[in-house]
Backbone as JSON, one array per atom type, in Angstrom:
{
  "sequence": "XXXXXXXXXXXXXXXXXXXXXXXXXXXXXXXXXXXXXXXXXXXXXXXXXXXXXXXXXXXXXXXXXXXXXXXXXXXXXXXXXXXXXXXXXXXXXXXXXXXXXXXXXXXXXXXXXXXXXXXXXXXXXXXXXXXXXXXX",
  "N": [[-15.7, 209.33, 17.39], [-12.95, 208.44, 16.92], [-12.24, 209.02, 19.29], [-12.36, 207.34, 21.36], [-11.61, 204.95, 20.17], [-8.97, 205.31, 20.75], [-8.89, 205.36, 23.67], [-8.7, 202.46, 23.65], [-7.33, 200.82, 25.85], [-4.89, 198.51, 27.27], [-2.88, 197.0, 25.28], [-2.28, 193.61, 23.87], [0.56, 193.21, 22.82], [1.54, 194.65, 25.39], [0.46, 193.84, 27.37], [1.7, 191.37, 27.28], [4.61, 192.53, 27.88], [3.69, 193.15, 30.5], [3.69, 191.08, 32.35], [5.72, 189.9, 31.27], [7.86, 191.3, 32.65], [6.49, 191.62, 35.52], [7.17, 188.75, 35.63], [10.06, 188.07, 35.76], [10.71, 189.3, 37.86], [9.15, 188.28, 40.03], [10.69, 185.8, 39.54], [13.68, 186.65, 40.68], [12.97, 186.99, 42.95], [11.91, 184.71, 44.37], [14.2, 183.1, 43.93], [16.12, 184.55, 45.0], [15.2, 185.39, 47.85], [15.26, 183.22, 49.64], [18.31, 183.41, 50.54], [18.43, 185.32, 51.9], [16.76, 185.57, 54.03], [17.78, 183.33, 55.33], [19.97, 184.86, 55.75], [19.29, 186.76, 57.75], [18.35, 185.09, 59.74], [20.8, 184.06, 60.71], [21.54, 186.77, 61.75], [20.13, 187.05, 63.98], [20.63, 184.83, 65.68], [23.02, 185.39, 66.33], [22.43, 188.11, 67.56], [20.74, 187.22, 69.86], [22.62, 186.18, 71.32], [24.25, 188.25, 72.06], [22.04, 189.08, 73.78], [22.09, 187.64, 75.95], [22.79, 186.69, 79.09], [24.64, 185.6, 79.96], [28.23, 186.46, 80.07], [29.77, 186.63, 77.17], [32.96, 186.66, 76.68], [34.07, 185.25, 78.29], [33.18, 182.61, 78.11], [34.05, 178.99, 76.73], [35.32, 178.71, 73.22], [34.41, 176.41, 72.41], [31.64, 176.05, 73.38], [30.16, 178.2, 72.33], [30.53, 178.09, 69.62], [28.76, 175.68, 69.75], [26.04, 176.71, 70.92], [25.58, 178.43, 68.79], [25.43, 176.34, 66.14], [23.04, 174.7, 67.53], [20.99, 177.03, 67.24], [20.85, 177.47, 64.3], [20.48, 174.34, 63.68], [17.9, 174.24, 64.86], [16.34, 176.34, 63.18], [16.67, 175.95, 60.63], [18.54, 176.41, 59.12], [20.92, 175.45, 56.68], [24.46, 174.32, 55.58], [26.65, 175.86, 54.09], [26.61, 178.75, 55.11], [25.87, 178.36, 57.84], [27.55, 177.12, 58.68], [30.11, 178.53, 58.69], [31.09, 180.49, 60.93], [33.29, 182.6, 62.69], [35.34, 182.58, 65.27], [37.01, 186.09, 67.52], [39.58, 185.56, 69.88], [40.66, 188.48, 71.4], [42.58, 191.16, 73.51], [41.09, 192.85, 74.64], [38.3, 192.13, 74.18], [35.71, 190.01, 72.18], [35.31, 188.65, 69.04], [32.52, 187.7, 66.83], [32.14, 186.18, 63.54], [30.68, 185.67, 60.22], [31.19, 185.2, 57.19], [30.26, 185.04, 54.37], [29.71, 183.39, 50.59], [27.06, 183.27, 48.26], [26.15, 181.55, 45.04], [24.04, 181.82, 42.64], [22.24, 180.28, 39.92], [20.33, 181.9, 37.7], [19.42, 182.38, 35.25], [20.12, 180.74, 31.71], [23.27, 181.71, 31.03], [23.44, 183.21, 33.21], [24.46, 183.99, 36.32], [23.91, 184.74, 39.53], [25.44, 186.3, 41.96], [25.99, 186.49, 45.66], [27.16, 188.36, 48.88], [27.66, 188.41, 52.18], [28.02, 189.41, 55.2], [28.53, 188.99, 58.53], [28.77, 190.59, 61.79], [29.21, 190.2, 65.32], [30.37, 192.08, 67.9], [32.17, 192.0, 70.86], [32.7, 194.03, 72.96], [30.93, 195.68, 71.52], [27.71, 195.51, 71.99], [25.55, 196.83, 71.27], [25.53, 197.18, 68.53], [25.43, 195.3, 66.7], [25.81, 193.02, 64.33], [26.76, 194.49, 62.14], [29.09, 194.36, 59.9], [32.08, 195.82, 61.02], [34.56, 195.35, 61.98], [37.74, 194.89, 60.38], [39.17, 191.59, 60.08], [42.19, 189.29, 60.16]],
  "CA": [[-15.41, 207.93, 17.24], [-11.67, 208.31, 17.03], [-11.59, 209.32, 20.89], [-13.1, 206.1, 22.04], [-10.41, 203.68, 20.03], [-7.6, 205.78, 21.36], [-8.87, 204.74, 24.92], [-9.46, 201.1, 24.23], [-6.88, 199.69, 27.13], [-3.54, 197.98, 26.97], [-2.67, 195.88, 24.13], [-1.43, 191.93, 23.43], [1.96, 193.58, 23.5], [1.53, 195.47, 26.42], [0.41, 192.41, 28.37], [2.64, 190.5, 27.64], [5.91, 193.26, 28.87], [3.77, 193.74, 31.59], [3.78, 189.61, 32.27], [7.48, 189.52, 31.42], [8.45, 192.14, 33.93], [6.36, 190.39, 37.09], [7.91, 187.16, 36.13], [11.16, 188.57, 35.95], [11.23, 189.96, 39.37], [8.87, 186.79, 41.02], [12.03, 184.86, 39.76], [14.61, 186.89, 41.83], [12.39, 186.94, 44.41], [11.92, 183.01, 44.48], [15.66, 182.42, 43.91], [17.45, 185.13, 46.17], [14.49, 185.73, 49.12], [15.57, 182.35, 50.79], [19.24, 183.56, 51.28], [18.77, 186.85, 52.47], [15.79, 184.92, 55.16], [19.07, 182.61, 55.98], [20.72, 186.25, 56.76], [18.55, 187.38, 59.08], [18.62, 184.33, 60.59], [22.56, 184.33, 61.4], [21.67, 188.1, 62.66], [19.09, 186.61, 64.77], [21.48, 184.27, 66.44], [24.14, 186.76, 66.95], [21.85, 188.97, 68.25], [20.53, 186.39, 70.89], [24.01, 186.06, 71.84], [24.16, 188.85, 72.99], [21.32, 189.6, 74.69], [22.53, 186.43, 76.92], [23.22, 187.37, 80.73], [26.7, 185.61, 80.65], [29.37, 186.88, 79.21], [30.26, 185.65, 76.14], [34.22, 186.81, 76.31], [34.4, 184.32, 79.44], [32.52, 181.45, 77.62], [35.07, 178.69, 75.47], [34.73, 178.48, 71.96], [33.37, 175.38, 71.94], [30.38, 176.09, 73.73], [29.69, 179.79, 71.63], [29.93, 176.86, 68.83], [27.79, 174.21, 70.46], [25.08, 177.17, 70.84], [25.38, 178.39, 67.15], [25.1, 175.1, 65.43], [21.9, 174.68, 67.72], [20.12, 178.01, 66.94], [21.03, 176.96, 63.18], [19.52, 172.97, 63.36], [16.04, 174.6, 65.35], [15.74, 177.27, 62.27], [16.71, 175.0, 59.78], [19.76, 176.73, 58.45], [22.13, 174.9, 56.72], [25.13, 174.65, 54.91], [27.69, 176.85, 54.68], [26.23, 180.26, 55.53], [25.47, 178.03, 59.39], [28.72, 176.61, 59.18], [31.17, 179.7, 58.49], [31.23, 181.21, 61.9], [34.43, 182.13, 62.91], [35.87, 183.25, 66.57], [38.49, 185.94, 67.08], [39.35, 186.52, 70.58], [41.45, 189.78, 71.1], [42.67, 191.89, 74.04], [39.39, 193.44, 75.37], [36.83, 191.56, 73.08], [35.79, 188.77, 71.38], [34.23, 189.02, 67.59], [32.03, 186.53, 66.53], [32.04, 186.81, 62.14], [29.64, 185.34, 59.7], [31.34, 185.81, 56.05], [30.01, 183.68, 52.57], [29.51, 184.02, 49.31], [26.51, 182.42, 47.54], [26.5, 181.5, 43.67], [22.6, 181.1, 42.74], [22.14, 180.56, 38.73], [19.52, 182.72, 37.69], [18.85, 181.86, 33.85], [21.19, 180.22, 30.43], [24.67, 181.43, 31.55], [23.41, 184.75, 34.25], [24.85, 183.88, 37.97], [23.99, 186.09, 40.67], [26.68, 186.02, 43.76], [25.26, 187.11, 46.98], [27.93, 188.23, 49.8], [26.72, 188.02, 53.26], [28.45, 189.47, 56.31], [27.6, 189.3, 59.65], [29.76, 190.67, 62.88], [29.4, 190.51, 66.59], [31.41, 192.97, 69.09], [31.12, 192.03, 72.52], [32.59, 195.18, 73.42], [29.76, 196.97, 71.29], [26.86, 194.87, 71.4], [24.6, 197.15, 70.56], [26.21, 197.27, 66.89], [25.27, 193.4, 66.85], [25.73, 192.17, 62.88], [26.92, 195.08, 61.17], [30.31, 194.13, 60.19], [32.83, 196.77, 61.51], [36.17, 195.56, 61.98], [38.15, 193.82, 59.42], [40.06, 190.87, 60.83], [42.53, 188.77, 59.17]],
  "C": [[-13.92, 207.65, 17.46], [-11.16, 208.89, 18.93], [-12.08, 208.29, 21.68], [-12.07, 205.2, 21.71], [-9.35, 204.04, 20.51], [-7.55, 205.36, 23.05], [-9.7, 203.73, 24.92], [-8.56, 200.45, 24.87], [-5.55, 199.69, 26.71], [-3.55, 196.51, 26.32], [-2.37, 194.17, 24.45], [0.07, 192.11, 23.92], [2.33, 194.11, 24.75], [1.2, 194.74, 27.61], [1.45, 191.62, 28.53], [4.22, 190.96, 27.99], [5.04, 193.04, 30.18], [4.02, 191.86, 32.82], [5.18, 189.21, 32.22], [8.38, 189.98, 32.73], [8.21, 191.54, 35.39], [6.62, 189.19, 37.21], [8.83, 187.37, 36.15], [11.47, 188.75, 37.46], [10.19, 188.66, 40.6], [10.19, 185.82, 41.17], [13.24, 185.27, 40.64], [13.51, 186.83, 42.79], [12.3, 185.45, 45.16], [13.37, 182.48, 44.79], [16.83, 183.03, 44.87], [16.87, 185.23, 47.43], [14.99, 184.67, 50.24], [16.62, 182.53, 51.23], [19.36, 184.54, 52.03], [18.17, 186.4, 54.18], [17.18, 184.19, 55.69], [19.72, 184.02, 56.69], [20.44, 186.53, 57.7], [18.42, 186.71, 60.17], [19.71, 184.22, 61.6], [22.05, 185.41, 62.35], [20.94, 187.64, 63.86], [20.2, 185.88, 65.86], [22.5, 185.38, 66.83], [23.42, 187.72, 68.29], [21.4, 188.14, 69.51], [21.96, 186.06, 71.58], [24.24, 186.71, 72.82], [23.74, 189.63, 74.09], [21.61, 188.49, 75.96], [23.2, 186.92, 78.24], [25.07, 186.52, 80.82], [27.15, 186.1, 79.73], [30.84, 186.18, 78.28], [31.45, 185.96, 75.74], [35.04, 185.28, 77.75], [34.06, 182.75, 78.96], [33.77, 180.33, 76.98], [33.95, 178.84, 74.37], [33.73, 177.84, 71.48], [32.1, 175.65, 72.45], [29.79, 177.15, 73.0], [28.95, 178.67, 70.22], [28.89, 176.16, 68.84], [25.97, 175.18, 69.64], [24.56, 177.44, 69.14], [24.68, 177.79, 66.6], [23.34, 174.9, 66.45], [20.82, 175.48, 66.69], [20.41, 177.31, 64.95], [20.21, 175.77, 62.88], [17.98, 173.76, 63.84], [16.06, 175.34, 63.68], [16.33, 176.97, 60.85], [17.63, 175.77, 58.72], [21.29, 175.92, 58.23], [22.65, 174.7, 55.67], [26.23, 175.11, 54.97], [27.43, 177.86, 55.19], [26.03, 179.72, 57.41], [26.71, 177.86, 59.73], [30.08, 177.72, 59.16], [31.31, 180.69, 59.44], [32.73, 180.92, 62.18], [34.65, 183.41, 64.47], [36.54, 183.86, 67.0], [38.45, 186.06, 68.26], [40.89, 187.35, 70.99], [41.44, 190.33, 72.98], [41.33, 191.68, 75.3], [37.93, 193.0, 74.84], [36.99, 190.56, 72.86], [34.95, 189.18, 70.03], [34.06, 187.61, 67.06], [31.66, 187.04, 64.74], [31.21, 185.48, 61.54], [30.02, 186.0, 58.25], [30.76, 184.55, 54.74], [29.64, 184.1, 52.12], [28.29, 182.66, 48.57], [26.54, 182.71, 45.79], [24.53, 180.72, 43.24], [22.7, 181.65, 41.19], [20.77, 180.69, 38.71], [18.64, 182.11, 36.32], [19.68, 181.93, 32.71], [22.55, 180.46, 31.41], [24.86, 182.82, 32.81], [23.71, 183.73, 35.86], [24.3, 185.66, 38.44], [25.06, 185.8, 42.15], [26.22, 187.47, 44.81], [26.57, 187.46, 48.17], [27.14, 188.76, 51.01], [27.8, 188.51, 54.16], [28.0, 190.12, 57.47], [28.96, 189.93, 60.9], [29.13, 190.75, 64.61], [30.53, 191.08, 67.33], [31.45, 192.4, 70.39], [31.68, 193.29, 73.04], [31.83, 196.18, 72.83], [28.89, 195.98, 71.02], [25.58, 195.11, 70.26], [24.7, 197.59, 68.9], [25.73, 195.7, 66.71], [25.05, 193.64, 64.81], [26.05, 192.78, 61.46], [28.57, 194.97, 61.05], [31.85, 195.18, 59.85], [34.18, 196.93, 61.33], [36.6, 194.71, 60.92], [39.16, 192.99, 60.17], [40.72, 190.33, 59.76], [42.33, 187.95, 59.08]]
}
């Protein structure tokens, strides 16, 4: 008889950790999944950049811009993380950067801060969004 109540299941208490824990982690998932999806986005653009037959060290600014801000309004990124592209151009290259910091309150007085950086090379494309060089 005593080996039957020892395997009757998981408790009241034991429900309700296990209930605390998957709402715990639904809530980051709810509250941080949409910036990281914004990330991939940026990379996405970048990366279309440079799969682009002209050559985007010959291009102006404004038009690298122009395109950006497009790919951004179609995929409905916006804000600062669309708007914080910045242009350097250099020597033998151009680097297209993608730096911000988000501030997403979590629960009572917990912040979470997200940092986000993106890089384009055009002299290494195939590195596209991993960010390499430090500029000033």
């Amino acid at each position: 008889m005593k080996l039957i109540h020892a395997q009757a299941g998981i408790g009241s208490i034991g429900w309700l950790l296990v209930i605390t824990v998957a709402g715990f982690f639904l809530l980051c998932l709810f509250r941080l999944g949409p910036h990281y999806l914004d990330k991939f986005t940026i990379d996405g653009a970048l990366k279309s950049l440079a799969e682009q037959e002209v050559n985007l060290g010959d291009m102006e600014k404004r038009t690298i811009y122009r395109k950006l801000d497009s790919f951004m309004m179609i995929n409905n990124v916006r804000g600062e993380e669309g708007k914080s592209f910045k242009i350097i151009r250099k020597k033998d290259k151009l680097l297209i950067n993608n730096i911000y910091e988000k501030r997403i309150h979590m629960f009572s007085n917990i912040d979470v801060v997200l940092t986000f950086k993106s890089q384009l090379d055009t002299s290494n494309p195939e590195e596209c969004c991993e960010y390499l060089i430090e500029t000033e």
